[in-house]
Structure formats: structure tokens, C-alpha cells
PDB file of C-alpha atoms in Angstrom:
ATOM      1  CA  MET T   1       0.061   0.084  -0.138  1.00  0.00           C
ATOM      2  CA  GLU T   2       0.997   3.637  -0.696  1.00  0.00           C
ATOM      3  CA  CYS T   3       0.382   6.976   0.994  1.00  0.00           C
ATOM      4  CA  LEU T   4       1.659  10.653   0.518  1.00  0.00           C
ATOM      5  CA  VAL T   5       4.846  11.215   2.422  1.00  0.00           C
ATOM      6  CA  TYR T   6       6.386  14.718   2.110  1.00  0.00           C
ATOM      7  CA  SER T   7      10.001  14.951   0.432  1.00  0.00           C
ATOM      8  CA  ARG T   8      12.309  17.647   1.822  1.00  0.00           C
ATOM      9  CA  THR T   9      14.272  17.506  -1.278  1.00  0.00           C
ATOM     10  CA  GLU T  10      11.196  17.667  -3.830  1.00  0.00           C
ATOM     11  CA  LYS T  11       9.462  20.062  -1.649  1.00  0.00           C
ATOM     12  CA  LYS T  12       6.319  18.220  -2.049  1.00  0.00           C
ATOM     13  CA  TYR T  13       4.387  15.245  -1.051  1.00  0.00           C
ATOM     14  CA  ILE T  14       5.130  12.053  -2.949  1.00  0.00           C
ATOM     15  CA  SER T  15       3.776   8.579  -2.983  1.00  0.00           C
ATOM     16  CA  ARG T  16       5.749   5.890  -1.149  1.00  0.00           C
ATOM     17  CA  TYR T  17       5.252   2.425   0.031  1.00  0.00           C
ATOM     18  CA  TRP T  18       4.254   1.740   3.897  1.00  0.00           C
ATOM     19  CA  LYS T  19       7.475   0.234   4.541  1.00  0.00           C
ATOM     20  CA  GLU T  20       9.179   2.949   3.738  1.00  0.00           C
ATOM     21  CA  VAL T  21       7.598   5.496   5.977  1.00  0.00           C
ATOM     22  CA  LYS T  22       9.735   6.433   9.301  1.00  0.00           C
ATOM     23  CA  VAL T  23       9.755   7.944  11.966  1.00  0.00           C
ATOM     24  CA  GLY T  24       9.698  12.042  11.682  1.00  0.00           C
ATOM     25  CA  ASP T  25       8.455  11.765   8.082  1.00  0.00           C
ATOM     26  CA  PHE T  26       5.419  13.952   7.416  1.00  0.00           C
ATOM     27  CA  VAL T  27       2.492  12.107   6.086  1.00  0.00           C
ATOM     28  CA  GLN T  28      -0.796  13.581   4.250  1.00  0.00           C
ATOM     29  CA  LEU T  29      -3.931  11.611   4.231  1.00  0.00           C
ATOM     30  CA  ARG T  30      -7.294  11.828   2.661  1.00  0.00           C
ATOM     31  CA  CYS T  31     -10.835  11.047   3.463  1.00  0.00           C
ATOM     32  CA  ASN T  32     -11.739   7.032   3.420  1.00  0.00           C
ATOM     33  CA  GLU T  33      -7.450   6.363   3.287  1.00  0.00           C
ATOM     34  CA  ILE T  34      -6.003   4.098   5.847  1.00  0.00           C
ATOM     35  CA  ILE T  35      -3.547   5.353   8.430  1.00  0.00           C
ATOM     36  CA  PRO T  36       0.028   4.035   7.799  1.00  0.00           C
ATOM     37  CA  ALA T  37       1.762   4.435  11.177  1.00  0.00           C
ATOM     38  CA  ASP T  38       1.007   6.288  14.350  1.00  0.00           C
ATOM     39  CA  ILE T  39       0.621   9.899  13.171  1.00  0.00           C
ATOM     40  CA  LEU T  40       0.585  12.787  15.540  1.00  0.00           C
ATOM     41  CA  LEU T  41      -2.253  15.145  14.218  1.00  0.00           C
ATOM     42  CA  LEU T  42      -0.918  18.738  13.083  1.00  0.00           C
ATOM     43  CA  SER T  43      -3.571  19.758  10.642  1.00  0.00           C
ATOM     44  CA  SER T  44      -7.094  19.258   9.255  1.00  0.00           C
ATOM     45  CA  SER T  45      -9.008  20.734   6.666  1.00  0.00           C
ATOM     46  CA  ASP T  46     -11.728  20.576   9.215  1.00  0.00           C
ATOM     47  CA  PRO T  47     -12.522  24.359  10.212  1.00  0.00           C
ATOM     48  CA  ASP T  48     -12.263  23.526  14.315  1.00  0.00           C
ATOM     49  CA  GLY T  49      -9.141  21.161  13.733  1.00  0.00           C
ATOM     50  CA  LEU T  50     -10.820  17.997  14.250  1.00  0.00           C
ATOM     51  CA  CYS T  51     -10.609  14.988  12.440  1.00  0.00           C
ATOM     52  CA  HIS T  52     -13.070  11.609  12.522  1.00  0.00           C
ATOM     53  CA  ILE T  53     -11.384   8.057  12.067  1.00  0.00           C
ATOM     54  CA  GLU T  54     -12.801   4.579  12.005  1.00  0.00           C
ATOM     55  CA  THR T  55     -11.628   2.149  14.715  1.00  0.00           C
ATOM     56  CA  ALA T  56     -13.106  -0.935  13.031  1.00  0.00           C
ATOM     57  CA  ASN T  57      -9.904  -2.654  12.342  1.00  0.00           C
ATOM     58  CA  LEU T  58      -8.555  -2.194  15.769  1.00  0.00           C
ATOM     59  CA  ASP T  59     -11.255  -2.310  18.607  1.00  0.00           C
ATOM     60  CA  GLY T  60     -14.181  -3.650  16.508  1.00  0.00           C
ATOM     61  CA  GLU T  61     -16.442  -0.482  16.922  1.00  0.00           C
ATOM     62  CA  THR T  62     -18.078   1.019  14.067  1.00  0.00           C
ATOM     63  CA  ASN T  63     -18.867   4.557  15.663  1.00  0.00           C
ATOM     64  CA  LEU T  64     -16.320   7.181  14.450  1.00  0.00           C
ATOM     65  CA  LYS T  65     -14.223   8.620  17.066  1.00  0.00           C
ATOM     66  CA  GLN T  66     -12.624  12.361  16.961  1.00  0.00           C
ATOM     67  CA  ARG T  67      -8.920  13.306  16.771  1.00  0.00           C
ATOM     68  CA  GLN T  68      -8.143  16.950  17.360  1.00  0.00           C
ATOM     69  CA  VAL T  69      -4.810  18.832  16.253  1.00  0.00           C
ATOM     70  CA  VAL T  70      -2.396  19.827  18.516  1.00  0.00           C
ATOM     71  CA  ARG T  71      -3.153  23.381  20.447  1.00  0.00           C
ATOM     72  CA  ARG T  72      -0.622  25.562  19.029  1.00  0.00           C
ATOM     73  CA  PHE T  73      -1.105  24.282  15.345  1.00  0.00           C
ATOM     74  CA  LEU T  74      -4.907  24.715  15.199  1.00  0.00           C
ATOM     75  CA  GLU T  75      -4.002  28.671  15.686  1.00  0.00           C
ATOM     76  CA  LEU T  76      -2.102  28.940  12.709  1.00  0.00           C
ATOM     77  CA  ASP T  77      -3.028  31.486  10.169  1.00  0.00           C
ATOM     78  CA  SER T  78      -1.703  29.662   7.073  1.00  0.00           C
ATOM     79  CA  GLU T  79      -1.549  26.347   5.674  1.00  0.00           C
ATOM     80  CA  PHE T  80       0.726  23.641   7.709  1.00  0.00           C
ATOM     81  CA  ASP T  81       4.205  23.695   5.983  1.00  0.00           C
ATOM     82  CA  PRO T  82       6.556  21.048   6.889  1.00  0.00           C
ATOM     83  CA  LEU T  83       9.438  23.054   6.153  1.00  0.00           C
ATOM     84  CA  LYS T  84       8.626  25.686   8.687  1.00  0.00           C
ATOM     85  CA  PHE T  85       8.264  22.778  11.742  1.00  0.00           C
ATOM     86  CA  THR T  86      11.086  23.072  14.126  1.00  0.00           C
ATOM     87  CA  SER T  87       9.531  21.775  16.973  1.00  0.00           C
ATOM     88  CA  VAL T  88      10.986  18.800  19.031  1.00  0.00           C
ATOM     89  CA  ILE T  89       8.389  16.226  20.127  1.00  0.00           C
ATOM     90  CA  GLU T  90       9.268  13.878  23.537  1.00  0.00           C
ATOM     91  CA  CYS T  91       6.906  10.969  23.980  1.00  0.00           C
ATOM     92  CA  GLU T  92       6.636   7.777  25.787  1.00  0.00           C
ATOM     93  CA  LYS T  93       8.178   4.560  24.442  1.00  0.00           C
ATOM     94  CA  PRO T  94       6.247   2.241  22.172  1.00  0.00           C
ATOM     95  CA  ASN T  95       3.775   0.258  23.913  1.00  0.00           C
ATOM     96  CA  ASN T  96       0.546  -1.632  22.724  1.00  0.00           C
ATOM     97  CA  ASP T  97      -2.017   0.477  25.265  1.00  0.00           C
ATOM     98  CA  LEU T  98      -4.475   1.693  22.596  1.00  0.00           C
ATOM     99  CA  SER T  99      -6.366   4.238  25.110  1.00  0.00           C
ATOM    100  CA  ARG T 100      -3.229   5.949  26.282  1.00  0.00           C
ATOM    101  CA  PHE T 101      -0.446   8.467  24.842  1.00  0.00           C
ATOM    102  CA  ARG T 102       1.625  10.909  26.750  1.00  0.00           C
ATOM    103  CA  GLY T 103       4.018  13.439  25.653  1.00  0.00           C
ATOM    104  CA  TYR T 104       5.058  16.921  24.693  1.00  0.00           C
ATOM    105  CA  ILE T 105       6.105  19.065  22.241  1.00  0.00           C
ATOM    106  CA  ILE T 106       8.650  21.495  22.644  1.00  0.00           C
ATOM    107  CA  HIS T 107       8.235  25.008  20.338  1.00  0.00           C
ATOM    108  CA  LYS T 108      11.173  27.209  19.194  1.00  0.00           C
ATOM    109  CA  SER T 109       9.798  29.526  21.772  1.00  0.00           C
ATOM    110  CA  GLY T 110      10.364  26.971  24.680  1.00  0.00           C
ATOM    111  CA  LYS T 111       6.727  26.644  24.989  1.00  0.00           C
ATOM    112  CA  LYS T 112       5.455  23.219  25.908  1.00  0.00           C
ATOM    113  CA  ASP T 113       2.318  21.490  24.812  1.00  0.00           C
ATOM    114  CA  GLY T 114       0.928  18.360  25.731  1.00  0.00           C
ATOM    115  CA  LEU T 115      -0.020  15.706  23.682  1.00  0.00           C
ATOM    116  CA  PHE T 116      -2.568  13.004  24.389  1.00  0.00           C
ATOM    117  CA  LYS T 117      -4.439  10.190  22.707  1.00  0.00           C
ATOM    118  CA  GLU T 118      -6.812  12.575  21.177  1.00  0.00           C
ATOM    119  CA  ASN T 119      -4.053  13.894  18.843  1.00  0.00           C
ATOM    120  CA  LEU T 120      -2.690  10.530  17.577  1.00  0.00           C
ATOM    121  CA  LEU T 121      -4.148   8.782  14.556  1.00  0.00           C
ATOM    122  CA  LEU T 122      -3.437   4.925  15.098  1.00  0.00           C
ATOM    123  CA  ARG T 123      -2.206   2.529  12.616  1.00  0.00           C
ATOM    124  CA  GLY T 124      -4.977   0.768  11.071  1.00  0.00           C
ATOM    125  CA  CYS T 125      -7.817   3.410  11.269  1.00  0.00           C
ATOM    126  CA  THR T 126      -9.773   4.993   8.214  1.00  0.00           C
ATOM    127  CA  ILE T 127     -10.182   8.798   8.038  1.00  0.00           C
ATOM    128  CA  ARG T 128     -13.679   9.586   7.653  1.00  0.00           C
ATOM    129  CA  ASN T 129     -15.542  12.774   7.058  1.00  0.00           C
ATOM    130  CA  THR T 130     -12.467  14.591   6.751  1.00  0.00           C
ATOM    131  CA  GLU T 131     -11.292  15.816   3.440  1.00  0.00           C
ATOM    132  CA  GLU T 132      -7.523  16.095   4.186  1.00  0.00           C
ATOM    133  CA  VAL T 133      -5.147  15.758   7.196  1.00  0.00           C
ATOM    134  CA  ALA T 134      -1.471  16.002   7.655  1.00  0.00           C
ATOM    135  CA  GLY T 135       0.857  14.862  10.370  1.00  0.00           C
ATOM    136  CA  ILE T 136       4.419  13.480  11.581  1.00  0.00           C
ATOM    137  CA  VAL T 137       5.155   9.930  12.307  1.00  0.00           C
ATOM    138  CA  ILE T 138       5.567   8.926  15.756  1.00  0.00           C
ATOM    139  CA  TYR T 139       5.413   5.282  15.938  1.00  0.00           C
ATOM    140  CA  ALA T 140       6.389   3.240  12.355  1.00  0.00           C
ATOM    141  CA  GLY T 141       6.526  -0.340  11.509  1.00  0.00           C
ATOM    142  CA  HIS T 142       6.711  -2.939  14.319  1.00  0.00           C
ATOM    143  CA  GLU T 143       6.465  -0.162  16.745  1.00  0.00           C
ATOM    144  CA  THR T 144       3.240   1.138  16.011  1.00  0.00           C
ATOM    145  CA  LYS T 145       0.272   0.398  19.000  1.00  0.00           C
ATOM    146  CA  ALA T 146      -1.401  -1.965  16.227  1.00  0.00           C
ATOM    147  CA  LEU T 147       1.363  -4.172  15.618  1.00  0.00           C
ATOM    148  CA  LEU T 148       2.548  -4.527  19.092  1.00  0.00           C
ATOM    149  CA  ASN T 149      -1.073  -5.662  20.059  1.00  0.00           C
ATOM    150  CA  ASN T 150      -0.714  -8.494  17.094  1.00  0.00           C
ATOM    151  CA  ASN T 151       0.592 -11.360  19.088  1.00  0.00           C
ATOM    152  CA  GLY T 152      -0.847 -13.931  17.004  1.00  0.00           C
ATOM    153  CA  PRO T 153      -4.040 -16.141  17.455  1.00  0.00           C
ATOM    154  CA  ARG T 154      -4.489 -17.041  20.983  1.00  0.00           C
ATOM    155  CA  TYR T 155      -4.717 -21.027  21.472  1.00  0.00           C
ATOM    156  CA  LYS T 156      -8.056 -21.661  23.285  1.00  0.00           C
ATOM    157  CA  ARG T 157      -8.541 -24.814  25.316  1.00  0.00           C
ATOM    158  CA  SER T 158     -11.956 -26.285  25.685  1.00  0.00           C
ATOM    159  CA  LYS T 159     -13.331 -27.570  28.984  1.00  0.00           C
ATOM    160  CA  LEU T 160     -12.626 -31.406  28.095  1.00  0.00           C
ATOM    161  CA  GLU T 161      -8.900 -30.507  27.835  1.00  0.00           C
ATOM    162  CA  ARG T 162      -8.502 -28.626  30.759  1.00  0.00           C
ATOM    163  CA  GLN T 163     -10.175 -31.554  32.729  1.00  0.00           C
ATOM    164  CA  MET T 164      -7.829 -34.005  31.163  1.00  0.00           C
ATOM    165  CA  ASN T 165      -4.820 -32.175  31.728  1.00  0.00           C
ATOM    166  CA  ALA T 166      -5.773 -31.817  35.415  1.00  0.00           C
ATOM    167  CA  ASP T 167      -6.410 -35.533  35.368  1.00  0.00           C
ATOM    168  CA  VAL T 168      -3.098 -36.365  34.005  1.00  0.00           C
ATOM    169  CA  LEU T 169      -1.448 -34.209  36.667  1.00  0.00           C
ATOM    170  CA  TRP T 170      -3.362 -36.172  39.495  1.00  0.00           C
ATOM    171  CA  CYS T 171      -2.140 -39.338  37.868  1.00  0.00           C
ATOM    172  CA  VAL T 172       1.586 -37.868  37.976  1.00  0.00           C
ATOM    173  CA  LEU T 173       0.831 -37.104  41.433  1.00  0.00           C
ATOM    174  CA  ILE T 174      -0.479 -40.601  42.769  1.00  0.00           C
ATOM    175  CA  LEU T 175       2.219 -42.028  40.720  1.00  0.00           C
ATOM    176  CA  LEU T 176       5.352 -40.195  42.803  1.00  0.00           C
ATOM    177  CA  ILE T 177       3.309 -41.200  46.029  1.00  0.00           C
ATOM    178  CA  MET T 178       3.224 -44.845  45.208  1.00  0.00           C
ATOM    179  CA  CYS T 179       6.612 -44.895  44.204  1.00  0.00           C
ATOM    180  CA  LEU T 180       7.327 -42.674  47.501  1.00  0.00           C
ATOM    181  CA  PHE T 181       5.909 -45.242  49.779  1.00  0.00           C
ATOM    182  CA  SER T 182       7.543 -48.226  47.994  1.00  0.00           C
ATOM    183  CA  ALA T 183      10.944 -46.891  48.422  1.00  0.00           C
ATOM    184  CA  ILE T 184      10.421 -45.748  51.976  1.00  0.00           C
ATOM    185  CA  GLY T 185       9.031 -49.364  52.812  1.00  0.00           C
ATOM    186  CA  HIS T 186      11.970 -50.975  51.034  1.00  0.00           C
ATOM    187  CA  GLY T 187      14.551 -49.088  53.022  1.00  0.00           C
ATOM    188  CA  LEU T 188      12.904 -49.753  56.154  1.00  0.00           C
ATOM    189  CA  TRP T 189      12.850 -53.682  55.132  1.00  0.00           C
ATOM    190  CA  VAL T 190      16.405 -53.143  54.085  1.00  0.00           C
ATOM    191  CA  TRP T 191      17.613 -51.737  56.985  1.00  0.00           C
ATOM    192  CA  GLN T 192      16.271 -54.645  59.598  1.00  0.00           C
ATOM    193  CA  TYR T 193      18.799 -56.792  58.319  1.00  0.00           C
ATOM    194  CA  ASP T 194      22.679 -56.396  59.013  1.00  0.00           C
ATOM    195  CA  GLU T 195      25.535 -56.709  56.577  1.00  0.00           C
ATOM    196  CA  LYS T 196      26.023 -60.550  57.866  1.00  0.00           C
ATOM    197  CA  LYS T 197      22.664 -61.347  57.063  1.00  0.00           C
ATOM    198  CA  LYS T 198      20.850 -60.110  54.077  1.00  0.00           C
ATOM    199  CA  PRO T 199      17.840 -60.966  52.209  1.00  0.00           C
ATOM    200  CA  ILE T 200      18.487 -63.601  49.228  1.00  0.00           C
ATOM    201  CA  PHE T 201      17.187 -60.969  46.556  1.00  0.00           C
ATOM    202  CA  ASP T 202      19.488 -58.136  47.542  1.00  0.00           C
ATOM    203  CA  VAL T 203      22.348 -58.144  45.123  1.00  0.00           C
ATOM    204  CA  PRO T 204      25.696 -56.995  46.213  1.00  0.00           C
ATOM    205  CA  GLY T 205      27.710 -54.463  44.020  1.00  0.00           C
ATOM    206  CA  PRO T 206      30.887 -54.780  42.069  1.00  0.00           C
ATOM    207  CA  ASP T 207      33.003 -54.618  45.128  1.00  0.00           C
ATOM    208  CA  GLY T 208      30.908 -57.142  46.969  1.00  0.00           C
ATOM    209  CA  LYS T 209      29.333 -55.006  49.503  1.00  0.00           C
ATOM    210  CA  TYR T 210      25.559 -54.396  49.842  1.00  0.00           C
ATOM    211  CA  LEU T 211      23.413 -51.147  49.277  1.00  0.00           C
ATOM    212  CA  SER T 212      22.811 -48.955  52.315  1.00  0.00           C
ATOM    213  CA  PRO T 213      19.252 -48.649  52.898  1.00  0.00           C
ATOM    214  CA  ALA T 214      19.191 -45.126  51.822  1.00  0.00           C
ATOM    215  CA  LEU T 215      20.642 -45.711  48.574  1.00  0.00           C
ATOM    216  CA  ALA T 216      18.493 -48.786  48.205  1.00  0.00           C
ATOM    217  CA  SER T 217      15.580 -46.652  48.565  1.00  0.00           C
ATOM    218  CA  VAL T 218      16.680 -44.106  45.904  1.00  0.00           C
ATOM    219  CA  TYR T 219      17.178 -47.088  43.333  1.00  0.00           C
ATOM    220  CA  LEU T 220      13.810 -48.600  44.167  1.00  0.00           C
ATOM    221  CA  PHE T 221      12.097 -45.029  43.818  1.00  0.00           C
ATOM    222  CA  LEU T 222      13.401 -44.987  40.208  1.00  0.00           C
ATOM    223  CA  THR T 223      12.514 -48.594  39.350  1.00  0.00           C
ATOM    224  CA  MET T 224       9.095 -48.092  40.598  1.00  0.00           C
ATOM    225  CA  ILE T 225       8.605 -45.239  38.170  1.00  0.00           C
ATOM    226  CA  ILE T 226       9.249 -47.482  35.456  1.00  0.00           C
ATOM    227  CA  VAL T 227       7.001 -50.027  36.818  1.00  0.00           C
ATOM    228  CA  PHE T 228       3.819 -48.026  37.532  1.00  0.00           C
ATOM    229  CA  GLN T 229       4.238 -45.580  34.379  1.00  0.00           C
ATOM    230  CA  VAL T 230       1.395 -47.347  32.973  1.00  0.00           C
ATOM    231  CA  LEU T 231      -0.515 -44.996  35.223  1.00  0.00           C
ATOM    232  CA  ILE T 232       0.059 -41.875  33.238  1.00  0.00           C
ATOM    233  CA  PRO T 233      -2.299 -42.028  29.700  1.00  0.00           C
ATOM    234  CA  ILE T 234       0.325 -41.358  27.284  1.00  0.00           C
ATOM    235  CA  SER T 235      -2.206 -42.271  24.507  1.00  0.00           C
ATOM    236  CA  LEU T 236      -5.138 -40.540  25.734  1.00  0.00           C
ATOM    237  CA  TYR T 237      -3.937 -37.419  23.961  1.00  0.00           C
ATOM    238  CA  VAL T 238      -3.370 -39.394  20.486  1.00  0.00           C
ATOM    239  CA  SER T 239      -6.783 -41.167  20.688  1.00  0.00           C
ATOM    240  CA  ILE T 240      -8.707 -37.786  21.924  1.00  0.00           C
ATOM    241  CA  GLU T 241      -7.091 -36.233  18.693  1.00  0.00           C
ATOM    242  CA  ILE T 242      -8.253 -39.150  16.541  1.00  0.00           C
ATOM    243  CA  VAL T 243     -11.559 -38.700  18.242  1.00  0.00           C
ATOM    244  CA  LYS T 244     -11.697 -35.144  17.327  1.00  0.00           C
ATOM    245  CA  ILE T 245     -11.060 -35.685  13.466  1.00  0.00           C
ATOM    246  CA  CYS T 246     -13.693 -38.244  13.185  1.00  0.00           C
ATOM    247  CA  GLN T 247     -15.986 -35.711  14.988  1.00  0.00           C
ATOM    248  CA  VAL T 248     -15.208 -33.041  12.585  1.00  0.00           C
ATOM    249  CA  TYR T 249     -15.761 -35.430   9.280  1.00  0.00           C
ATOM    250  CA  PHE T 250     -19.042 -36.364  10.771  1.00  0.00           C
ATOM    251  CA  ILE T 251     -19.796 -32.418  11.218  1.00  0.00           C
ATOM    252  CA  HIS T 252     -19.004 -31.732   7.524  1.00  0.00           C
ATOM    253  CA  GLN T 253     -21.290 -34.442   6.390  1.00  0.00           C
ATOM    254  CA  ASP T 254     -24.043 -33.606   8.280  1.00  0.00           C
ATOM    255  CA  LYS T 255     -27.348 -33.121   5.977  1.00  0.00           C
ATOM    256  CA  ASP T 256     -28.898 -30.820   8.518  1.00  0.00           C
ATOM    257  CA  LEU T 257     -26.095 -28.431   8.081  1.00  0.00           C
ATOM    258  CA  TYR T 258     -26.314 -28.158   4.577  1.00  0.00           C
ATOM    259  CA  ASP T 259     -27.641 -24.630   2.789  1.00  0.00           C
ATOM    260  CA  GLU T 260     -29.253 -25.707  -0.792  1.00  0.00           C
ATOM    261  CA  GLU T 261     -29.353 -21.754  -1.584  1.00  0.00           C
ATOM    262  CA  THR T 262     -25.758 -21.137  -1.291  1.00  0.00           C
ATOM    263  CA  ASP T 263     -24.576 -24.767  -1.919  1.00  0.00           C
ATOM    264  CA  SER T 264     -22.494 -24.098   1.050  1.00  0.00           C
ATOM    265  CA  GLN T 265     -21.659 -26.379   4.176  1.00  0.00           C
ATOM    266  CA  LEU T 266     -20.429 -26.325   7.742  1.00  0.00           C
ATOM    267  CA  GLN T 267     -16.990 -25.370   7.977  1.00  0.00           C
ATOM    268  CA  CYS T 268     -15.242 -26.653  11.121  1.00  0.00           C
ATOM    269  CA  ARG T 269     -11.939 -24.575  11.520  1.00  0.00           C
ATOM    270  CA  ALA T 270     -10.786 -25.654  14.800  1.00  0.00           C
ATOM    271  CA  LEU T 271     -10.519 -28.892  16.255  1.00  0.00           C
ATOM    272  CA  ASN T 272     -10.206 -28.077  20.256  1.00  0.00           C
ATOM    273  CA  ILE T 273     -13.472 -26.389  20.806  1.00  0.00           C
ATOM    274  CA  THR T 274     -16.160 -28.718  18.957  1.00  0.00           C
ATOM    275  CA  GLU T 275     -16.762 -30.809  22.042  1.00  0.00           C
ATOM    276  CA  ASP T 276     -17.790 -27.392  23.925  1.00  0.00           C
ATOM    277  CA  LEU T 277     -20.676 -26.913  21.486  1.00  0.00           C
ATOM    278  CA  GLY T 278     -23.061 -29.296  23.654  1.00  0.00           C
ATOM    279  CA  GLN T 279     -22.211 -27.188  26.614  1.00  0.00           C
ATOM    280  CA  VAL T 280     -23.496 -23.822  25.369  1.00  0.00           C
ATOM    281  CA  GLN T 281     -25.886 -22.151  27.885  1.00  0.00           C
ATOM    282  CA  PHE T 282     -26.178 -18.418  26.870  1.00  0.00           C
ATOM    283  CA  ILE T 283     -25.052 -16.614  23.452  1.00  0.00           C
ATOM    284  CA  PHE T 284     -24.486 -12.789  23.396  1.00  0.00           C
ATOM    285  CA  SER T 285     -24.457 -10.707  20.478  1.00  0.00           C
ATOM    286  CA  ASP T 286     -24.422  -6.904  19.682  1.00  0.00           C
ATOM    287  CA  LYS T 287     -26.313  -7.296  16.594  1.00  0.00           C
TER     288      LYS T 287
END
């Protein structure tokens, strides 16, 4: 995608790709154009210095929001000229908070004006009901608030999967307790015999000496883990995945979920939430 960026050499706005926009560039936007970076609003065609934006791409809200030109630039008598911009902007480090922006702008005269979220145009929003606006890029690329909030899809666990994970942890705990009791019992039993009278099943070490009760307990603890490891249902997860795949297949083949008018059938795009469909009690909708 392209946008208009001010060129200091050509002294006019020229078309550039979004990836070429840098912090400190002056960008000019028109109505229905998507904002390419986080931009501080310095000029607007609106007489009151307002700019309306649509933030549906960020928060899903379709109602328009107002943004205001920085106060001292609102008082300019002539059209905003990037070459005459001599102010210094100081603001907070890039963060993912869409509802917060703090900073200030220091003018050539030494006076300061505060900067707030009402002065910031966020990347991904769309200009609405405003013919033309201009501003300076504050955050660009991966430092914009929109991209910092884009952490990828969140993995959703079904109620069955959460319960299954808890049950496996209980199985591990029971296994450890059983191994611990076995090791302690074995150590106490071996402790009853002296060096000359050992049980017939006790095997001496390479040096001909028998193991101490404590060391024998440690060895038996590890042995019991191997013996009792069948308590851990390792194949359970594989079996559940196979069941989910079969369940999705039957959902796709269900004739009751087929629409003849559009010639389309139900599409199941996730394997880990189909088992929750039968547990839905409430449906909330804003439409």
C-alpha cells in the first residue's frame, strides 16, 4: 500500500510504500484512506481542527471517533508547511496500550504543549468525514500500537482438554506417591538386616558390598517409576485427537447443516472447541 509522504528535496508530497515510512516523516492523508503509521495530527481541513477516524480494524467499533489537532498548530493562520516545522517532540516509548498516549511538544519559543491520545492517529484506522489531514509519524513499522497488539491467535482450550490436563497431573501425583511409599518401605525393610544377614534377593555391588538402605530406597524409587509408568495415559491425547478428527468429519457430512440456496456446508476451522458446542448455555450478540 502507498501513502503521501513529504519529500524535503522535492518540497512536495510524493507517493511511497508503507514500509518506507519512517519516524519523523510528514504524511498527508485523505478521506477513506487507511493510516499507515501512528501519526501526530498537525493539520486538518476541518475548520475546528477535528479529524474523524474509524477504529473498526483495531477494536471492532464502527462508531466514528474524533481526533484533535495539537493546540498550537490549530492557531496557525496559514496552511501547515512541513519545512517550517522546528518543534521537538518527546513522548513515551512504544507500547501496546491503545487508549493511552503521553508526551509533549517543545516549540521554538520554548513553550510546551501536552500530547494526548486525542492527538494521535493510530495505524490501521480509516479517515472519515475529513477531506484532508497531515501529521508527523511518531511510531512506524513494528513499533506501532496496532502491531504491538498483534500477538497472533490465542490458543483456546476446551473444557474437556482442561479437565484432561488436570486428570493427568493427578495421575502423576499418584504415581510419585506410590513410588515414594514403595521406596520408604523398601528402605525400612532392608534396614532390618545387618551386613552379615541380608535378604536372599538383595544383590551386592561390584565391590561385594551391599547397598545402604538410603541408596537402595533411591534405586527402588526409580525402578517403581518404570513399573508404575502405565498410570500415565500417554496415548490418551492421541486417542482424543483421532476422535476430534472423526467428529469434524461427521459435522462436515451432516445434511442438516447444509444450505441448498448457497450450496455451502458447515466449515469447522478448529479441532479443540467442537466438544464445547454441546455445553453452550448463553449466546451474547451486539447485532
